[in-house]
Coordinates of C-alpha atoms (C1' of nucleotides) in Angstrom, one line a residue:
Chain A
X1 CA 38.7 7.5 0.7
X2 CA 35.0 6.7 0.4
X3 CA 34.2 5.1 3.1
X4 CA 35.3 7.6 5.3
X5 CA 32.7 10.6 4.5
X6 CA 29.6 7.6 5.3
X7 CA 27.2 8.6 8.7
X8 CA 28.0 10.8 11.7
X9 CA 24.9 12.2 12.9
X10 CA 22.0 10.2 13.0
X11 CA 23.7 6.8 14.4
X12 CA 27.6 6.3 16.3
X13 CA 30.2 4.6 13.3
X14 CA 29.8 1.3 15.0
X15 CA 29.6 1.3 18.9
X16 CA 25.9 0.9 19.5
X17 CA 25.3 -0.9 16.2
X18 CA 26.5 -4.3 17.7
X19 CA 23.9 -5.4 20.0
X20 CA 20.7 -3.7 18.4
X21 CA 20.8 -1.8 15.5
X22 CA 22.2 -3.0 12.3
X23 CA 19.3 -1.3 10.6
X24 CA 19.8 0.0 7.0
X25 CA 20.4 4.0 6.8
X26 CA 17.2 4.7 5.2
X27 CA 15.1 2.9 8.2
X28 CA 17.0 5.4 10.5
X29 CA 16.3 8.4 8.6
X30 CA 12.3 7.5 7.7
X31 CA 12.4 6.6 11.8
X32 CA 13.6 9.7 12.8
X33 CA 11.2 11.6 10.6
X34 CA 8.5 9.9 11.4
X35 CA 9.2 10.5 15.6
X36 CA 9.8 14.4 14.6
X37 CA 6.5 14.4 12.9
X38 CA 4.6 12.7 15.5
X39 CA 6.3 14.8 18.1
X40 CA 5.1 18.5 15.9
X41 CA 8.3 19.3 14.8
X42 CA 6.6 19.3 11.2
X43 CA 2.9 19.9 11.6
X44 CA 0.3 18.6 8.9
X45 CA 0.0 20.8 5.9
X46 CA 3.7 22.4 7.0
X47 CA 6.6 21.6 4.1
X48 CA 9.5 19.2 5.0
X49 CA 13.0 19.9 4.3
X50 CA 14.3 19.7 1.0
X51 CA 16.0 16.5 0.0
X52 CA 19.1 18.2 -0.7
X53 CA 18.6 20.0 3.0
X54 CA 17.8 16.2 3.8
X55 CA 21.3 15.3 2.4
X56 CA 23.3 17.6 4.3
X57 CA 21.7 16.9 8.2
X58 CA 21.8 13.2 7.4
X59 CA 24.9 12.9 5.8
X60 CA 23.5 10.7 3.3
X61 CA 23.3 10.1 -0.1
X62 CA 20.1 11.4 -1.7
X63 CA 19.3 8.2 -2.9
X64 CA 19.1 7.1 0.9
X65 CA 16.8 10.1 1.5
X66 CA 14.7 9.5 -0.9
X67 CA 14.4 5.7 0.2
X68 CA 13.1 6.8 3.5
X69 CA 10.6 9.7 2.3
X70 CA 9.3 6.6 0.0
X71 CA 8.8 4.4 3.0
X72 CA 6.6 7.6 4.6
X73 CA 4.9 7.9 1.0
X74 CA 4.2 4.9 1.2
X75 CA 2.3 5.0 4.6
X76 CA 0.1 8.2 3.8
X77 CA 2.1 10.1 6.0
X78 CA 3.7 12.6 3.1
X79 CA 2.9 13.6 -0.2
X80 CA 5.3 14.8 -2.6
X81 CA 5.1 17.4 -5.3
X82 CA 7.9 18.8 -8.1
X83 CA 8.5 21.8 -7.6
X84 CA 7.0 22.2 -4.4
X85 CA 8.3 20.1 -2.0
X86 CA 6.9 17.5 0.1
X87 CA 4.3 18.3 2.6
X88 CA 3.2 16.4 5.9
X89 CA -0.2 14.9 5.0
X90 CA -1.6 13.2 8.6
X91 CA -0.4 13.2 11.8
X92 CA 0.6 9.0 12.3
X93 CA -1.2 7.6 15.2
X94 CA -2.9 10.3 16.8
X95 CA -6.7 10.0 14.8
X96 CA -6.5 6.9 13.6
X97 CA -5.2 4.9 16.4
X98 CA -8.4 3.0 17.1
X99 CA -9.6 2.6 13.3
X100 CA -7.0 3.0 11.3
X101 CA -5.2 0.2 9.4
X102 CA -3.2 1.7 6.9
X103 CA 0.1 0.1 7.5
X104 CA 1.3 -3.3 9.2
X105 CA 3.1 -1.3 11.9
X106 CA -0.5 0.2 12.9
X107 CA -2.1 -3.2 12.8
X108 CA 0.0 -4.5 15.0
X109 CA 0.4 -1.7 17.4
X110 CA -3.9 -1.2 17.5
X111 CA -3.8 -5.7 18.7
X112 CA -1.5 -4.5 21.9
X113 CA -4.3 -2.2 23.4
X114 CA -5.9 -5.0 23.9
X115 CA -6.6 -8.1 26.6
X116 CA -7.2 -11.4 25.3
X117 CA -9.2 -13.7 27.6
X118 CA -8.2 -17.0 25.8
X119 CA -11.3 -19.6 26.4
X120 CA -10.4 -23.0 25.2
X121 CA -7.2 -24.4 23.2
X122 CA -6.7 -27.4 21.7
X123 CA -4.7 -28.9 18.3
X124 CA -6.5 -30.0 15.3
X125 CA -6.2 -30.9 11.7
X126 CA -7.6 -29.4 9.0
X127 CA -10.3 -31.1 7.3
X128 CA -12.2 -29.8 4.4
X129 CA -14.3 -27.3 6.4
X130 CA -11.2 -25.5 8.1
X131 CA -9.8 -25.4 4.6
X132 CA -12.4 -23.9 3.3
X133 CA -12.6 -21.6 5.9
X134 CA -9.3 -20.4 6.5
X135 CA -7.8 -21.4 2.6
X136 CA -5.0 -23.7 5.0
X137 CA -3.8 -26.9 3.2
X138 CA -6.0 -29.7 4.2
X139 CA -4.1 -32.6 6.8
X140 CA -2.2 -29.7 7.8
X141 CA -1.8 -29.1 11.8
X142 CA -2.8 -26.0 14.1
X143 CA -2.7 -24.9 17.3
X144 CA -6.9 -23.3 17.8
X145 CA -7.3 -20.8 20.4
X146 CA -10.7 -18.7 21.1
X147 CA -10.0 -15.6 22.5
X148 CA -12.3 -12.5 23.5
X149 CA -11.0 -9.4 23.1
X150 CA -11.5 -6.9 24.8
X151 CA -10.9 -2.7 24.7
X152 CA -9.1 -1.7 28.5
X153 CA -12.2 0.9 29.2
X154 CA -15.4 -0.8 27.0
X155 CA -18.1 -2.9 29.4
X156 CA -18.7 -5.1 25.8
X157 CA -15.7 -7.4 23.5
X158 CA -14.5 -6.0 20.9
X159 CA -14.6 -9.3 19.0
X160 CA -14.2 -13.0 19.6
X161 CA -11.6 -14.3 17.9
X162 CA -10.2 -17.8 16.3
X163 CA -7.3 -18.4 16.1
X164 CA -4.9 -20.6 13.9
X165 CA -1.1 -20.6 14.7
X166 CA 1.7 -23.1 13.9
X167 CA 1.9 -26.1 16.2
X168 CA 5.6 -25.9 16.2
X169 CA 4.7 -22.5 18.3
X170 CA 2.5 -24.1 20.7
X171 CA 4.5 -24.7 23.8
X172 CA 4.9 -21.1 24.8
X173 CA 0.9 -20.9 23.9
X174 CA -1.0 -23.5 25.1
X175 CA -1.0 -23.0 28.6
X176 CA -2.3 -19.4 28.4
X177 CA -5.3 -18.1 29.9
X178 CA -4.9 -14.4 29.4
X179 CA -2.9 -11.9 27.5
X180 CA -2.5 -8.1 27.1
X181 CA -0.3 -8.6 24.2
X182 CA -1.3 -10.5 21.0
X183 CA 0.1 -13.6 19.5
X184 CA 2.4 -12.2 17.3
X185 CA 4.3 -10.7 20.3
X186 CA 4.8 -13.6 21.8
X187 CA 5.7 -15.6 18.7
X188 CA 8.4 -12.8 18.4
X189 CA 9.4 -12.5 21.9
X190 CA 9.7 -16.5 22.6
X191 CA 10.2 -18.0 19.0
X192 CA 12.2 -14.7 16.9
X193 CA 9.4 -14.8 14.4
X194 CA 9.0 -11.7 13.1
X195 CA 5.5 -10.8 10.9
X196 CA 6.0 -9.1 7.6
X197 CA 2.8 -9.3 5.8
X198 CA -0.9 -9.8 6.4
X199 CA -3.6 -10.9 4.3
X200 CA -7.0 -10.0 5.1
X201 CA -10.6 -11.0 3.9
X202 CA -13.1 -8.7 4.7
X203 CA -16.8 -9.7 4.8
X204 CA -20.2 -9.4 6.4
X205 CA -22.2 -11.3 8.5
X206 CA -24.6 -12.0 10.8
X207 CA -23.6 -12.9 14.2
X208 CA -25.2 -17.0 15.2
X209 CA -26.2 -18.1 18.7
X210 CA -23.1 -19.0 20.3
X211 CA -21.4 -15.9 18.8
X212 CA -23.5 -13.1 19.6
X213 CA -23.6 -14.0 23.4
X214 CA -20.1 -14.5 23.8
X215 CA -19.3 -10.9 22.3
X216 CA -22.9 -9.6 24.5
X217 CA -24.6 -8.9 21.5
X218 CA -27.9 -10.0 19.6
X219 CA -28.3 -13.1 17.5
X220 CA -28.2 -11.6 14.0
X221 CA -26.7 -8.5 14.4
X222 CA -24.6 -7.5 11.5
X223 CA -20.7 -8.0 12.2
X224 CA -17.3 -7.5 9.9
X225 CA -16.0 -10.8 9.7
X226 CA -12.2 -10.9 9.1
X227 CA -9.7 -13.6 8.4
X228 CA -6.3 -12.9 8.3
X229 CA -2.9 -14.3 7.2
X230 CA 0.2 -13.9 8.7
X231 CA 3.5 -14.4 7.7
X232 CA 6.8 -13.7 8.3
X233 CA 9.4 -12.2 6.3
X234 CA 10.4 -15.8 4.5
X235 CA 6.7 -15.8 3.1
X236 CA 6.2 -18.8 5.4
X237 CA 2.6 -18.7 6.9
X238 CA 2.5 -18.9 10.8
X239 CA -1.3 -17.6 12.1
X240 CA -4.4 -17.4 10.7
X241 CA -7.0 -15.3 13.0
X242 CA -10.8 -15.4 12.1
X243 CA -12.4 -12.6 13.8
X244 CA -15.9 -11.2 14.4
X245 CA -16.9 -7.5 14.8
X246 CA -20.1 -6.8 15.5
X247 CA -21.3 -3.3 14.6
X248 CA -20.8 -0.2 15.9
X249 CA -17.3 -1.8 17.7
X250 CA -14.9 -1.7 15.2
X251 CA -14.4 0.7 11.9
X252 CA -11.4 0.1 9.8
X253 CA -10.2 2.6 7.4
X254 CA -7.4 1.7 4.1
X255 CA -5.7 3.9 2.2
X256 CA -5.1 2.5 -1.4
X257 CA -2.4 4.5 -3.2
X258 CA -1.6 4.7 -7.3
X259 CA 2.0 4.4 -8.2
X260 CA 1.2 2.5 -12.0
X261 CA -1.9 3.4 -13.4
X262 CA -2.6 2.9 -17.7
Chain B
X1 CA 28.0 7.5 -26.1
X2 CA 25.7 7.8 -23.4
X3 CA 22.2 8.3 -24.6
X4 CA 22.6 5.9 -27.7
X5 CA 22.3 2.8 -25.9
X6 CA 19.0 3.5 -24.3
X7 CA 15.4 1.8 -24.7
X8 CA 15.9 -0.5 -27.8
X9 CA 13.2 -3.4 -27.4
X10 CA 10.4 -2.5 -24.8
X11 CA 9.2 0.8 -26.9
X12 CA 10.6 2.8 -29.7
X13 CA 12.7 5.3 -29.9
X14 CA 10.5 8.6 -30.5
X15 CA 7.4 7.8 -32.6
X16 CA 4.6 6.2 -30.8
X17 CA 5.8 8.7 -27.6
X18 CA 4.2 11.7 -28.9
X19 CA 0.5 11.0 -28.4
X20 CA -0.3 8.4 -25.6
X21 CA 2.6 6.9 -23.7
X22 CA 5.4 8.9 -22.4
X23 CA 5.7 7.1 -19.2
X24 CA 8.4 6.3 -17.2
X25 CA 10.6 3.7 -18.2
X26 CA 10.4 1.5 -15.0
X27 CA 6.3 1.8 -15.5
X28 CA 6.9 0.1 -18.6
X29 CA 8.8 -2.6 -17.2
X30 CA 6.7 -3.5 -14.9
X31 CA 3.4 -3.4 -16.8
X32 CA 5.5 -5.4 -19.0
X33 CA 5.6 -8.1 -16.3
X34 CA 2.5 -7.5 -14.9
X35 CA 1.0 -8.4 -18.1
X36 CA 3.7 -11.4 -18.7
X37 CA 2.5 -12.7 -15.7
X38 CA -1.2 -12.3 -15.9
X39 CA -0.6 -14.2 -19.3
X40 CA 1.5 -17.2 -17.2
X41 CA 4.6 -16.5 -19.1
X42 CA 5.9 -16.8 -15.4
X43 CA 3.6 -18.9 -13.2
X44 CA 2.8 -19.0 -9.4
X45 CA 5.7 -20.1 -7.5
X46 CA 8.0 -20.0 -10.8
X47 CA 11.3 -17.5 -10.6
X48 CA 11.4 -14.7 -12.6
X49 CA 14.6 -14.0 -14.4
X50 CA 17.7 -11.9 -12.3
X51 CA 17.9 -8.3 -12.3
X52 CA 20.4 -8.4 -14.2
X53 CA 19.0 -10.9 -17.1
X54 CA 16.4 -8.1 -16.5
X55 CA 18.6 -4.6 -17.8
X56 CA 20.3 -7.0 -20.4
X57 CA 16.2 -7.9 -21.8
X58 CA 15.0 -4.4 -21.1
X59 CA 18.3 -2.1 -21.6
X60 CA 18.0 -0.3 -19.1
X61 CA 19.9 0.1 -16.2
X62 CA 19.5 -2.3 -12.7
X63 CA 17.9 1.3 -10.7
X64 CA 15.6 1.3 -13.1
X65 CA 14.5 -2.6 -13.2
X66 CA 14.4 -2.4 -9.3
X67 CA 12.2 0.1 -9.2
X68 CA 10.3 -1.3 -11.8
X69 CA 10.0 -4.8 -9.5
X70 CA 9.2 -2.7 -6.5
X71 CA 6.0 -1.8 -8.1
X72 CA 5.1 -5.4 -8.6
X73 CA 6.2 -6.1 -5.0
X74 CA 4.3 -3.7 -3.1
X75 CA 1.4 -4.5 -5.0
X76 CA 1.5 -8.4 -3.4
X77 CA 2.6 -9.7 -6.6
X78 CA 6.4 -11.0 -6.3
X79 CA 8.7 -11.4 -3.6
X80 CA 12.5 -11.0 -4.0
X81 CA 14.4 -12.7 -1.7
X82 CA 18.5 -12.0 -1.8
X83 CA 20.7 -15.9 -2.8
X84 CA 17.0 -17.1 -4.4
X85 CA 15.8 -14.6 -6.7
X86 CA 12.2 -13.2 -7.5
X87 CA 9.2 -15.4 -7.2
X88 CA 5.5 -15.0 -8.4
X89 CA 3.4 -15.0 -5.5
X90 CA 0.0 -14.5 -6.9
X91 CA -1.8 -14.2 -10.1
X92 CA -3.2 -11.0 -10.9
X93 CA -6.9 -10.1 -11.7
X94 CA -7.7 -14.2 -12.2
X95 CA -8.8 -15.6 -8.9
X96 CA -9.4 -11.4 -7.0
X97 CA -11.4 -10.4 -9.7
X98 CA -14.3 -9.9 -7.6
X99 CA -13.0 -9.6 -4.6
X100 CA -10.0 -7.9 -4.9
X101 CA -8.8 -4.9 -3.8
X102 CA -4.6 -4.5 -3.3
X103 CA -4.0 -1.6 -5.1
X104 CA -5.8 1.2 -6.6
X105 CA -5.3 0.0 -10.2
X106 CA -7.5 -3.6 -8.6
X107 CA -10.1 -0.9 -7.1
X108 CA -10.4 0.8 -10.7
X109 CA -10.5 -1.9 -12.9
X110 CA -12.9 -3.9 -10.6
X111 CA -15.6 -0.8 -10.8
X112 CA -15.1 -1.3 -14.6
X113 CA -16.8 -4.6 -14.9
X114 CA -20.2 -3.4 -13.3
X115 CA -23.1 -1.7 -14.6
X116 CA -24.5 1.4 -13.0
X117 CA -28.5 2.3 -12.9
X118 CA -28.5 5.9 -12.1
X119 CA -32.0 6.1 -9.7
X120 CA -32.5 10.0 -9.2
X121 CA -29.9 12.7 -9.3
X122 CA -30.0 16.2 -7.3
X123 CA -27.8 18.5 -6.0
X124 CA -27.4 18.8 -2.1
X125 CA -25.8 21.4 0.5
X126 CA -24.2 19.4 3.4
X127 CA -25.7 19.4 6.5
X128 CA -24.9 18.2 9.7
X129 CA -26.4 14.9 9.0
X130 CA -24.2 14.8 5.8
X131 CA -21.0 15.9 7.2
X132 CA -21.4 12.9 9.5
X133 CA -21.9 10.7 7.1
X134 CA -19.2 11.6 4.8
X135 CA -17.1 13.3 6.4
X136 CA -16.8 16.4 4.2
X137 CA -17.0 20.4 4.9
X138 CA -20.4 22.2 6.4
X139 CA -22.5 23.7 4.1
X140 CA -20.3 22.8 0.5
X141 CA -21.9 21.6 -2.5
X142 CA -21.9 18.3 -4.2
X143 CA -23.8 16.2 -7.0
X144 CA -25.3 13.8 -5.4
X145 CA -26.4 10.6 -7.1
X146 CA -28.1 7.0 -6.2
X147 CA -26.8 4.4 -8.2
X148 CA -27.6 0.3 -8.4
X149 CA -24.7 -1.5 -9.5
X150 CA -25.2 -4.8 -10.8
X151 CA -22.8 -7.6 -12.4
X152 CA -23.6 -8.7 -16.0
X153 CA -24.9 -12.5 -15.0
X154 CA -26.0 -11.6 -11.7
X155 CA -29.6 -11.8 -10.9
X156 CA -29.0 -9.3 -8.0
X157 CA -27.7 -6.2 -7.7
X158 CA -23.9 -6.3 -5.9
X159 CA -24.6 -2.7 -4.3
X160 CA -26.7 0.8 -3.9
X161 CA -24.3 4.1 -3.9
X162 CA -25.1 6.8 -2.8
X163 CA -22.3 9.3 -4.6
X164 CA -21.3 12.6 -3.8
X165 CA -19.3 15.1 -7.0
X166 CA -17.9 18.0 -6.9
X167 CA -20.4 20.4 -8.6
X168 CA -17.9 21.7 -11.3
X169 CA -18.0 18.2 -12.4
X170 CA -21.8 17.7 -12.7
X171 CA -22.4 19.0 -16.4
X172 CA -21.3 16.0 -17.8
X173 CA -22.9 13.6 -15.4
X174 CA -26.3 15.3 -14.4
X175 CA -28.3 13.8 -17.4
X176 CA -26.7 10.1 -17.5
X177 CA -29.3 7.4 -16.8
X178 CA -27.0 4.5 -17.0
X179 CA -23.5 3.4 -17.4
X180 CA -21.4 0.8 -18.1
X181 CA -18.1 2.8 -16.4
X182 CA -17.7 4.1 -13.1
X183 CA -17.7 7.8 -12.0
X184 CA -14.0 8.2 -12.0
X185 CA -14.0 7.0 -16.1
X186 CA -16.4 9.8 -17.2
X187 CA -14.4 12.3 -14.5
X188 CA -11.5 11.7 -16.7
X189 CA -12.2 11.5 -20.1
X190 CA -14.6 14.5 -19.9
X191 CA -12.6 16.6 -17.3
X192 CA -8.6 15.1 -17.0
X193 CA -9.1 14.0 -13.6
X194 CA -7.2 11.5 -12.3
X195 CA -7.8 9.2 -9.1
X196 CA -4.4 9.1 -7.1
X197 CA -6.2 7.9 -4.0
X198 CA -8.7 6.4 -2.5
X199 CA -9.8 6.3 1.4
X200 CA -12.2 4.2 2.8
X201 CA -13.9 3.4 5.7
X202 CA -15.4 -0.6 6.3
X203 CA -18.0 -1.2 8.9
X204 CA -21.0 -3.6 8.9
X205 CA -24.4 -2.7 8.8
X206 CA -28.0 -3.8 8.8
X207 CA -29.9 -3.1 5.8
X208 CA -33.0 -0.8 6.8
X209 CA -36.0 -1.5 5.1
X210 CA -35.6 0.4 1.3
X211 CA -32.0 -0.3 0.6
X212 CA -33.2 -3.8 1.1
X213 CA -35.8 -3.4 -1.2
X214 CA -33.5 -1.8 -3.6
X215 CA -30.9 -4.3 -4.0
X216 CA -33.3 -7.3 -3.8
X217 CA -32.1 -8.3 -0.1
X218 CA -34.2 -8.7 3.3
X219 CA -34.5 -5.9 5.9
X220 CA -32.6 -6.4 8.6
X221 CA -29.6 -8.6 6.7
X222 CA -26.1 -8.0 7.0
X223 CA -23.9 -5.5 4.9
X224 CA -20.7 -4.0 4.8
X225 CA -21.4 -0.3 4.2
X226 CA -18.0 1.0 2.6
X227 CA -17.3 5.3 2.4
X228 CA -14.7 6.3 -0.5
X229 CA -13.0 9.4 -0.4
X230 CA -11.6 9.7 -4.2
X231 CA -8.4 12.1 -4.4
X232 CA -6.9 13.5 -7.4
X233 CA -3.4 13.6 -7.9
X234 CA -3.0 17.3 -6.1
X235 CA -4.5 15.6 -3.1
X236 CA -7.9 17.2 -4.0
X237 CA -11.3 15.7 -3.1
X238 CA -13.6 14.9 -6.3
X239 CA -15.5 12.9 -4.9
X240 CA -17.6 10.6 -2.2
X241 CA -19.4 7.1 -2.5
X242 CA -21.3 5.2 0.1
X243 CA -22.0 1.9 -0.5
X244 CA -24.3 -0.9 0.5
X245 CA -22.8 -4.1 0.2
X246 CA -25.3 -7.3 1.3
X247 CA -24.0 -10.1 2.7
X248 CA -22.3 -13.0 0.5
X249 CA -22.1 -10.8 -2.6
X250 CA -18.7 -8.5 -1.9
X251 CA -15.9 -10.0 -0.1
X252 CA -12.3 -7.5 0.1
X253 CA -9.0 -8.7 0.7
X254 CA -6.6 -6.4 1.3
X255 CA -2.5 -6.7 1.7
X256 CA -0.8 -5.0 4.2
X257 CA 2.8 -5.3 4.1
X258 CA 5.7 -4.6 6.5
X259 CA 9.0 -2.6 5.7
X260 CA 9.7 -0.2 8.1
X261 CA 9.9 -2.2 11.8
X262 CA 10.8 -1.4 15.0
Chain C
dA1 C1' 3.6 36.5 -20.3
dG2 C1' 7.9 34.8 -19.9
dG3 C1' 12.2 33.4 -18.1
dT4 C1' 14.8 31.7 -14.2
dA5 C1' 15.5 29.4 -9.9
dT6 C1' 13.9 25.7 -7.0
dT7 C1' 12.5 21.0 -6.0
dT8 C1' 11.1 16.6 -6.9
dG9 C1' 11.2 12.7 -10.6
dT10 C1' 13.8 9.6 -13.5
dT11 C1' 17.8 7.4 -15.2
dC12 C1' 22.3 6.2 -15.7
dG13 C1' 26.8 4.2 -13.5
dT14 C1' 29.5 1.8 -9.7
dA15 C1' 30.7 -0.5 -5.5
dT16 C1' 29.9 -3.2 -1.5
dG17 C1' 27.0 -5.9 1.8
dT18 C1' 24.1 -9.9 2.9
dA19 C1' 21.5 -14.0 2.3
dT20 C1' 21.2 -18.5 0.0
dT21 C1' 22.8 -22.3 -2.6
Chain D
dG1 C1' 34.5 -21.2 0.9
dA2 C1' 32.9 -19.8 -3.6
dA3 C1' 29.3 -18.4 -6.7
dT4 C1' 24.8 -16.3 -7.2
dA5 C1' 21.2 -12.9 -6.5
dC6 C1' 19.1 -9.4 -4.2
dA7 C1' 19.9 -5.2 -0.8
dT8 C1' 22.0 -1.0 0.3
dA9 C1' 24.7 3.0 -0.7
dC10 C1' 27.5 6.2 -3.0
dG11 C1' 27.8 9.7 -7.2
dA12 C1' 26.1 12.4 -11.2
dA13 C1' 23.1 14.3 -14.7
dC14 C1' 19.0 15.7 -16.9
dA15 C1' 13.7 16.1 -17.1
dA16 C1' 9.4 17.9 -15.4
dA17 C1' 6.6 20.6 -12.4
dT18 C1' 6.1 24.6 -9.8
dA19 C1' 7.0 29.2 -7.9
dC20 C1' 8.8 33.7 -8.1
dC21 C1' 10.1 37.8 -10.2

DNA sequence: AGGTATTTGTTCGTATGTATT
DNA sequence: GAATACATACGAACAAATACC
């Protein structure tokens, strides 16, 4: 007599759960406030439902409610208050889309505008410069890719790119000439691997010869230069991408949040 | 028989409450470990003890130990993984010190190791020039400040800022020549303000010709120019800071971490 | 100004599911 | 398959912040 009262109106008891979603409760609920955000149902500044309110529609415990509105907390997207309530903050996507890099789901979602023009691939070992360029274990093994990429609608790359992935992944890569999805997508689509986490290093450069006219842009120009880590929900590291911005292409914007402060 | 077996060993009962810390129990906890670690009482790659050696150490009960360790997770440091258990993933402060930057507590404390050379003071109206920039409202009112911030043993100076206050805070900051805190430190202790947020925006730059000659660099060289919206806990802006960051002196990593997937 | 209702924040307890060894 | 350890989910109560009268 407990488990009968569990969830009715936000997924069927256990017909569609089967094939595709097994997802916790609090996943669903956060999802399905996130879409009625994004769709206007609550516009920015507007005040959400009360948790208890929350309770009832979901059919959840308020423990599970407040799960999800932490997950949407958590992305800048609410902002809660006692007493008050909790009130809609930004609208997700919509401004940010192009800049914005606040969650992983955005980061991943901003690589699949994209078209890749992969120009050369080949395997190599790390020696000590790699290492010390992409902080890999030296003697270790990787697939390198260089890939332009490119915005659908701009007449100049967005950045040239090089990439790093796990030789293990290489089949389903190395014969690829062009993409319009990144690597992670097909790493996911063709191998299951699904990224949890990415670690970025952020610095500034100037752009050298070779560089500068493969992006079409001036020897020396100022660019973000990026390296990033990616790995997947076991911690197990499966790309590195080093990436060059030049100015004026790319602005990325973080949101840094404090939870525990002394 | 309820409330007697509460906190025991992590702080006592009533006494030291009443001035400084009457902070949540699971923000003890995990400062607890946070410091534990930073100290190498648990190492990288080393297992932390159960949840539930955890409530027996801490008495309190699992809720509040989770939500103690999902501080320390979404802040990069652990990862808890169900049949294996918790595992230190990075060392805090040690290696990011400088670079850094994977929570707001990193972001704070890192501003504390600097020195700041206040260059000229004044108090500007926004234009449309300034709205630009910043990003703030047409025609309000701020402090603005230029400021050199240097490391202790560094020849150089690590940036220029150019930062923008809320008027109502400039009594206390109009007359300072120099500092060995940030902005936010004398915001607080002189006013109560807190930082709860921080937004920022990365792009690279070229130095024009008197930043460069400000922070000892050459005209032309690349930066990362970084703008800092600083909100208070009611989701209020205090304040603005644009910085200059030349080339090989500032590098940012940043974490971005994945729980809510489609 | 003061008291009460509302709403989120914190904390306890308990049970079951899932991943790993 | 059994034991271990984290993940999810239920329920309940009180505290703290805010709004309203």
């Amino acid at each position: 007599m407990k488990k009968t009262s569990a969830q009715s109106s936000i997924s069927s008891p256990k017909s569609e759960q089967d094939l595709a979603l097994r997802q916790p409760l609090y996943v669903v609920v956060a999802h399905t406030l996130q879409k009625e955000i994004e769709q206007g149902k609550y516009t920015v500044g507007s005040v959400l439902p009360t948790e208890e309110m929350l309770v009832d529609r979901f059919q959840v415990s308020r423990h599970t409610i407040r799960q999800a509105l932490r997950e949407l907390k958590d992305q800048g997207l609410i902002q809660a208050r006692a007493g008050i309530g909790t009130i809609v903050r930004t609208q997700p996507g919509k401004i940010w889309m192009m800049s914005g890099l606040n969650s992983l789901v955005d980061l991943l979602e901003f690589a699949t505008e994209t078209e890749m023009h992969i120009l050369n691939t080949s395997t190599v070992t790390a020696d000590r410069h790699l290492v010390k360029m992409i902080k890999c274990e030296l003697g270790s093994k990787w697939l390198h890719m260089e890939i332009l990429r490119c915005l659908p609608d701009q007449p100049r790359p967005l950045s040239f790119l090089k990439v790093y992935v796990q030789p293990k992944y290489a089949p389903k890569l190395k014969k690829l000439k062009h993409m319009r999805e990144p690597i992670y997508a097909v790493l996911e689509r063709e191998y299951g691997v699904r990224i949890a986490e990415v670690r970025q290093e952020l610095t500034a450069d100037s752009l050298d010869h070779d560089i500068a006219e493969l992006v079409d842009a001036t020897p020396g120009q100022a660019a973000l230069s990026i390296i990033r880590h990616y790995y997947d929900s076991r911690g197990e590291l499966v790309q590195i991408a080093l990436g060059y911005y030049p100015s004026g292409r790319y602005t990325q914007t973080t949101r840094i949040h404090s939870k525990l402060d002394e």
